[in-house]
Amino acid sequence: MDWNRTIRQVHRWLSIIFTATVVANFVAMALGEPPSWVVYSPLLPLFLLLFTGLYLFALPYAAIGRGARRTGGYE
């Protein structure tokens, strides 16, 4: 199993879920006072996006640290 590909796919799906919960939050606020579970529902996908995003951000730096050769850069 390719972990990098899996994490990237999870990050994409989390972004879709996060966007849907934010839209639902705005719709609920337009209809009146939303319940607290609606207000706080974007937080779980947001924190998971933080961790997967930090992992994806660190991947190129970890590859350079392992001695992988840069392709297409300013060498």
GROMACS .gro file of C-alpha atoms in nm:
model
   75
    1MET     CA    1   0.000   0.000   0.000
    2ASP     CA    2   0.130   0.345  -0.093
    3TRP     CA    3   0.084   0.558   0.220
    4ASN     CA    4   0.154   0.886   0.043
    5ARG     CA    5  -0.123   0.824  -0.208
    6THR     CA    6  -0.363   0.714   0.067
    7ILE     CA    7  -0.293   1.021   0.281
    8ARG     CA    8  -0.336   1.246  -0.024
    9GLN     CA    9  -0.674   1.084  -0.102
   10VAL     CA   10  -0.787   1.114   0.261
   11HIS     CA   11  -0.684   1.482   0.255
   12ARG     CA   12  -0.896   1.541  -0.056
   13TRP     CA   13  -1.203   1.374   0.093
   14LEU     CA   14  -1.158   1.560   0.421
   15SER     CA   15  -1.152   1.888   0.232
   16ILE     CA   16  -1.486   1.799   0.070
   17ILE     CA   17  -1.636   1.705   0.408
   18PHE     CA   18  -1.501   2.024   0.567
   19THR     CA   19  -1.648   2.239   0.289
   20ALA     CA   20  -1.986   2.067   0.324
   21THR     CA   21  -1.994   2.122   0.701
   22VAL     CA   22  -1.905   2.491   0.661
   23VAL     CA   23  -2.181   2.536   0.402
   24ALA     CA   24  -2.426   2.355   0.631
   25ASN     CA   25  -2.316   2.585   0.912
   26PHE     CA   26  -2.394   2.898   0.708
   27VAL     CA   27  -2.730   2.757   0.599
   28ALA     CA   28  -2.820   2.674   0.960
   29MET     CA   29  -2.719   3.024   1.074
   30ALA     CA   30  -2.935   3.179   0.802
   31LEU     CA   31  -3.236   2.984   0.930
   32GLY     CA   32  -3.193   3.094   1.290
   33GLU     CA   33  -2.989   2.993   1.592
   34PRO     CA   34  -2.815   2.666   1.499
   35PRO     CA   35  -2.758   2.387   1.750
   36SER     CA   36  -2.410   2.366   1.894
   37TRP     CA   37  -2.329   2.037   1.715
   38VAL     CA   38  -2.379   2.214   1.381
   39VAL     CA   39  -2.155   2.503   1.486
   40TYR     CA   40  -1.873   2.274   1.600
   41SER     CA   41  -1.908   2.012   1.324
   42PRO     CA   42  -1.634   2.164   1.099
   43LEU     CA   43  -1.371   2.130   1.373
   44LEU     CA   44  -1.303   1.755   1.341
   45PRO     CA   45  -1.239   1.763   0.964
   46LEU     CA   46  -1.036   2.081   1.011
   47PHE     CA   47  -0.801   1.920   1.264
   48LEU     CA   48  -0.766   1.609   1.049
   49LEU     CA   49  -0.690   1.835   0.751
   50LEU     CA   50  -0.421   2.003   0.960
   51PHE     CA   51  -0.243   1.675   1.031
   52THR     CA   52  -0.269   1.536   0.679
   53GLY     CA   53  -0.169   1.871   0.533
   54LEU     CA   54   0.138   1.896   0.755
   55TYR     CA   55   0.235   1.543   0.652
   56LEU     CA   56   0.199   1.627   0.284
   57PHE     CA   57   0.389   1.953   0.335
   58ALA     CA   58   0.681   1.770   0.497
   59LEU     CA   59   0.709   1.497   0.232
   60PRO     CA   60   0.944   1.681  -0.007
   61TYR     CA   61   1.171   1.787   0.278
   62ALA     CA   62   1.186   1.433   0.411
   63ALA     CA   63   1.278   1.308   0.063
   64ILE     CA   64   1.563   1.560   0.042
   65GLY     CA   65   1.680   1.449   0.385
   66ARG     CA   66   1.685   1.088   0.265
   67GLY     CA   67   1.903   1.188  -0.028
   68ALA     CA   68   1.643   1.179  -0.304
   69ARG     CA   69   1.740   1.383  -0.605
   70ARG     CA   70   1.539   1.694  -0.691
   71THR     CA   71   1.377   1.698  -1.032
   72GLY     CA   72   1.302   2.016  -1.220
   73GLY     CA   73   1.438   2.251  -0.959
   74TYR     CA   74   1.700   2.522  -0.952
   75GLU     CA   75   2.003   2.300  -0.939
   0.00000   0.00000   0.00000
